[in-house]
Amino acid sequence: MDYYVAVLSIMGVHILLGLSVYLVAITGQLSFGQQGFYAIGAYVAGVCTALWGTHLVPALLLGMTAAGLIGFLVGFPTLRVKGLYLGIATFGFGEIVRLAFLNIKYTKMVGGKLVGPNGAEGFRHVSYIYDRGFTQVQYLAVIYAAVIVVAGLVHLLERSKLGAKFRAVEEDEMAAAMAGINVTAVKVMAFTSGGFVAGLGGALFVHYSTYVDHDMVALPLAVASVTYPMLGGLGSFWGPILGAAFLIFLTEGLRFLQEFRLVIYGALIILTMIFRPRGIIDEAVMMRIRSLVRRKGAPSPAA
Amino acid sequence: MAETLLDIIQQSINGLMYGAFYALIGIGFTLFFGVMKKFNLAYGPTIMAGIYLGLIPLYRWKAPMWVVFVTCVAGAVVVGFIVELACFRYLRKGHELAPLMTTVGMLILIQETVVIVTHAAPYEYPNIFGDESLEVGPFLIRPDYLAILISGLVFVVLLYLLVQRTAFGRAMRAIAENPAVAQLLGVSVSRMNRLTFALTSALGGATGYLVAMTFGALQPGIASWMTIKGLVVIVIGGLGSIPGAICAGLLLGVVEFQALWFLGVGYRDILAYLLLFAFLVLRPSGLMGRPAT
């Protein structure tokens, strides 16, 4: 039981990562740097509860906001480049964050333990939820509350005029600009919101695992978070959710596959790109679902 | 003061020699980009797989080092073909980011396969140049670094002749200039793609062999390390420009060695990424590239 609670907790955090990549991806930008925002969220929120003794909620908000602000600041220079260059630039950003945390030392003695980001040692003893007597199941509820709120907001965004602008920028930047859409603003907005969501994921993660280090936010996490929307599909926010749920369940749920986790990710990415370059739930699938629903005269799906 | 100056010069010498390796990786990426107009992020793993395959004759039959070298090159070419087949040949047109994703997938796939097969244990790679440094005046020169620089020069001259003086090179330049017109004039683009894969993989295998020797020990992590360095070099040098890749590789080598000496190992890679970021933002076309379209 505990084991499945653990798998579901990790799944929730990774759904947030997948959604953060998705938010950027629906403007046609591929980011390999969301793990950088995730790391910022994790470290900032961890410092709040473990070193400053704040409550969990402001810590999560602060971690998320810090990541979002950095996303905003990085967004401007980074979005001057696109496509392949953007992939490299965002990955470079993620690596700069990772290497910064490899060097940052900010520790205090709290309750007889050395707590805080400690360079290569990582950041240990973020034990807020366990000190306050939360059970794993209760914290799982916290994680999924966050997932539902974020997924709901992404859903609203997609149905809004702003969402249509996001898609227009993806489809054809030039045409979008001609139609009066401020392309830079849209892209920076996507990048910022992606930063917020990834930061929230990191903040939730560090309190669950009590520990984070620079190795956890390296290339494999970048690849995993990009895989979720790519495999699940770019047609709807269900894509990254489905992708993350499927891949985490496949590799965590079936223990013997654990060793081959990354090999499976790699192979699945290649196969998906060859057979379904827009993922499983792509625009065509969404269109079919919508027309099916409409033909039956039912109201539009809650999803 | 004089000692600091000597240190700077010493580290610049090391950086230039080591940078020759970065330049070679960058040339591989750039040749590839010139012909295919795509990045091959699986280039690092291709090289890594080649030099790991080179270990087989060494450990199993105690083969002489030239056999190891040939196996490295041949192994990299074979893996290069697999990469081409899996990541490029069957992709549909019109999805610009698809090859980026497939080669990232391949990067992870190859790297993790090697991790599983070798249990991530480092393998010793014998250094045929020994570890006695040559003394030149007040400076020390590592013979294996010098070997990288010299072989780098040889490779560059050979490549220059190949690209400028042969029918293959002419076809390559034609495709880099305009693939559609090149095809109209009778150049088989798909054949050139495969030949380019073979050429860059062979170059990578030869480079990787030298690098493995200077490292002394082989770990799967060098796959993504080489891909990242290659990307940094071509962004700084400018896409598709061989002279750009050479300059950028040497520059990166010098910057890294100065950072290593004066700031410490924790800041070496940060500085390299900041350099990358600065170029992306301020000069996206790189040192010698054409303006990005």
mmCIF file with all atom_site columns, N, CA, C and O in Angstrom, chain A residues 263-279:
data_model
loop_
_atom_site.group_PDB
_atom_site.id
_atom_site.type_symbol
_atom_site.label_atom_id
_atom_site.label_alt_id
_atom_site.label_comp_id
_atom_site.label_asym_id
_atom_site.label_entity_id
_atom_site.label_seq_id
_atom_site.pdbx_PDB_ins_code
_atom_site.Cartn_x
_atom_site.Cartn_y
_atom_site.Cartn_z
_atom_site.occupancy
_atom_site.B_iso_or_equiv
_atom_site.pdbx_formal_charge
_atom_site.auth_seq_id
_atom_site.auth_comp_id
_atom_site.auth_asym_id
_atom_site.auth_atom_id
_atom_site.pdbx_PDB_model_num
ATOM 1  N N  . VAL A 1 263 ? 16.107 3.314  -20.703 1.00 0.00 ? 263 VAL A N  1
ATOM 2  C CA . VAL A 1 263 ? 16.148 2.659  -22.013 1.00 0.00 ? 263 VAL A CA 1
ATOM 3  C C  . VAL A 1 263 ? 14.749 2.652  -22.617 1.00 0.00 ? 263 VAL A C  1
ATOM 4  O O  . VAL A 1 263 ? 14.561 2.955  -23.809 1.00 0.00 ? 263 VAL A O  1
ATOM 5  N N  . ILE A 1 264 ? 13.751 2.346  -21.781 1.00 0.00 ? 264 ILE A N  1
ATOM 6  C CA . ILE A 1 264 ? 12.362 2.326  -22.258 1.00 0.00 ? 264 ILE A CA 1
ATOM 7  C C  . ILE A 1 264 ? 11.937 3.728  -22.706 1.00 0.00 ? 264 ILE A C  1
ATOM 8  O O  . ILE A 1 264 ? 11.340 3.898  -23.768 1.00 0.00 ? 264 ILE A O  1
ATOM 9  N N  . TYR A 1 265 ? 12.286 4.744  -21.907 1.00 0.00 ? 265 TYR A N  1
ATOM 10 C CA . TYR A 1 265 ? 11.940 6.120  -22.294 1.00 0.00 ? 265 TYR A CA 1
ATOM 11 C C  . TYR A 1 265 ? 12.524 6.435  -23.671 1.00 0.00 ? 265 TYR A C  1
ATOM 12 O O  . TYR A 1 265 ? 11.849 6.956  -24.541 1.00 0.00 ? 265 TYR A O  1
ATOM 13 N N  . GLY A 1 266 ? 13.807 6.125  -23.831 1.00 0.00 ? 266 GLY A N  1
ATOM 14 C CA . GLY A 1 266 ? 14.475 6.432  -25.089 1.00 0.00 ? 266 GLY A CA 1
ATOM 15 C C  . GLY A 1 266 ? 13.788 5.755  -26.260 1.00 0.00 ? 266 GLY A C  1
ATOM 16 O O  . GLY A 1 266 ? 13.467 6.387  -27.271 1.00 0.00 ? 266 GLY A O  1
ATOM 17 N N  . ALA A 1 267 ? 13.525 4.440  -26.111 1.00 0.00 ? 267 ALA A N  1
ATOM 18 C CA . ALA A 1 267 ? 12.910 3.691  -27.206 1.00 0.00 ? 267 ALA A CA 1
ATOM 19 C C  . ALA A 1 267 ? 11.511 4.227  -27.501 1.00 0.00 ? 267 ALA A C  1
ATOM 20 O O  . ALA A 1 267 ? 11.127 4.382  -28.666 1.00 0.00 ? 267 ALA A O  1
ATOM 21 N N  . LEU A 1 268 ? 10.744 4.547  -26.450 1.00 0.00 ? 268 LEU A N  1
ATOM 22 C CA . LEU A 1 268 ? 9.387  5.049  -26.662 1.00 0.00 ? 268 LEU A CA 1
ATOM 23 C C  . LEU A 1 268 ? 9.389  6.395  -27.378 1.00 0.00 ? 268 LEU A C  1
ATOM 24 O O  . LEU A 1 268 ? 8.541  6.652  -28.231 1.00 0.00 ? 268 LEU A O  1
ATOM 25 N N  . ILE A 1 269 ? 10.354 7.254  -27.017 1.00 0.00 ? 269 ILE A N  1
ATOM 26 C CA . ILE A 1 269 ? 10.415 8.553  -27.710 1.00 0.00 ? 269 ILE A CA 1
ATOM 27 C C  . ILE A 1 269 ? 10.618 8.330  -29.194 1.00 0.00 ? 269 ILE A C  1
ATOM 28 O O  . ILE A 1 269 ? 9.930  8.921  -30.037 1.00 0.00 ? 269 ILE A O  1
ATOM 29 N N  . ILE A 1 270 ? 11.578 7.458  -29.544 1.00 0.00 ? 270 ILE A N  1
ATOM 30 C CA . ILE A 1 270 ? 11.887 7.249  -30.962 1.00 0.00 ? 270 ILE A CA 1
ATOM 31 C C  . ILE A 1 270 ? 10.662 6.690  -31.689 1.00 0.00 ? 270 ILE A C  1
ATOM 32 O O  . ILE A 1 270 ? 10.265 7.189  -32.744 1.00 0.00 ? 270 ILE A O  1
ATOM 33 N N  . LEU A 1 271 ? 10.021 5.676  -31.100 1.00 0.00 ? 271 LEU A N  1
ATOM 34 C CA . LEU A 1 271 ? 8.859  5.061  -31.750 1.00 0.00 ? 271 LEU A CA 1
ATOM 35 C C  . LEU A 1 271 ? 7.720  6.068  -31.896 1.00 0.00 ? 271 LEU A C  1
ATOM 36 O O  . LEU A 1 271 ? 7.069  6.140  -32.943 1.00 0.00 ? 271 LEU A O  1
ATOM 37 N N  . THR A 1 272 ? 7.483  6.864  -30.840 1.00 0.00 ? 272 THR A N  1
ATOM 38 C CA . THR A 1 272 ? 6.400  7.841  -30.923 1.00 0.00 ? 272 THR A CA 1
ATOM 39 C C  . THR A 1 272 ? 6.655  8.835  -32.046 1.00 0.00 ? 272 THR A C  1
ATOM 40 O O  . THR A 1 272 ? 5.757  9.168  -32.822 1.00 0.00 ? 272 THR A O  1
ATOM 41 N N  . MET A 1 273 ? 7.903  9.316  -32.132 1.00 0.00 ? 273 MET A N  1
ATOM 42 C CA . MET A 1 273 ? 8.207  10.330 -33.134 1.00 0.00 ? 273 MET A CA 1
ATOM 43 C C  . MET A 1 273 ? 8.032  9.771  -34.541 1.00 0.00 ? 273 MET A C  1
ATOM 44 O O  . MET A 1 273 ? 7.655  10.489 -35.464 1.00 0.00 ? 273 MET A O  1
ATOM 45 N N  . ILE A 1 274 ? 8.329  8.478  -34.714 1.00 0.00 ? 274 ILE A N  1
ATOM 46 C CA . ILE A 1 274 ? 8.197  7.895  -36.048 1.00 0.00 ? 274 ILE A CA 1
ATOM 47 C C  . ILE A 1 274 ? 6.718  7.680  -36.388 1.00 0.00 ? 274 ILE A C  1
ATOM 48 O O  . ILE A 1 274 ? 6.263  8.023  -37.477 1.00 0.00 ? 274 ILE A O  1
ATOM 49 N N  . PHE A 1 275 ? 5.943  7.137  -35.434 1.00 0.00 ? 275 PHE A N  1
ATOM 50 C CA . PHE A 1 275 ? 4.579  6.744  -35.773 1.00 0.00 ? 275 PHE A CA 1
ATOM 51 C C  . PHE A 1 275 ? 3.543  7.815  -35.457 1.00 0.00 ? 275 PHE A C  1
ATOM 52 O O  . PHE A 1 275 ? 2.546  7.944  -36.158 1.00 0.00 ? 275 PHE A O  1
ATOM 53 N N  . ARG A 1 276 ? 3.741  8.553  -34.366 1.00 0.00 ? 276 ARG A N  1
ATOM 54 C CA . ARG A 1 276 ? 2.774  9.591  -34.010 1.00 0.00 ? 276 ARG A CA 1
ATOM 55 C C  . ARG A 1 276 ? 3.531  10.835 -33.560 1.00 0.00 ? 276 ARG A C  1
ATOM 56 O O  . ARG A 1 276 ? 3.664  11.086 -32.363 1.00 0.00 ? 276 ARG A O  1
ATOM 57 N N  . PRO A 1 277 ? 4.020  11.631 -34.518 1.00 0.00 ? 277 PRO A N  1
ATOM 58 C CA . PRO A 1 277 ? 4.902  12.752 -34.157 1.00 0.00 ? 277 PRO A CA 1
ATOM 59 C C  . PRO A 1 277 ? 4.242  13.787 -33.235 1.00 0.00 ? 277 PRO A C  1
ATOM 60 O O  . PRO A 1 277 ? 4.945  14.589 -32.634 1.00 0.00 ? 277 PRO A O  1
ATOM 61 N N  . ARG A 1 278 ? 2.924  13.798 -33.104 1.00 0.00 ? 278 ARG A N  1
ATOM 62 C CA . ARG A 1 278 ? 2.282  14.732 -32.173 1.00 0.00 ? 278 ARG A CA 1
ATOM 63 C C  . ARG A 1 278 ? 1.761  14.012 -30.937 1.00 0.00 ? 278 ARG A C  1
ATOM 64 O O  . ARG A 1 278 ? 0.889  14.529 -30.239 1.00 0.00 ? 278 ARG A O  1
ATOM 65 N N  . GLY A 1 279 ? 2.246  12.808 -30.675 1.00 0.00 ? 279 GLY A N  1
ATOM 66 C CA . GLY A 1 279 ? 1.837  12.101 -29.472 1.00 0.00 ? 279 GLY A CA 1
ATOM 67 C C  . GLY A 1 279 ? 0.548  11.325 -29.667 1.00 0.00 ? 279 GLY A C  1
ATOM 68 O O  . GLY A 1 279 ? -0.050 11.353 -30.745 1.00 0.00 ? 279 GLY A O  1
#
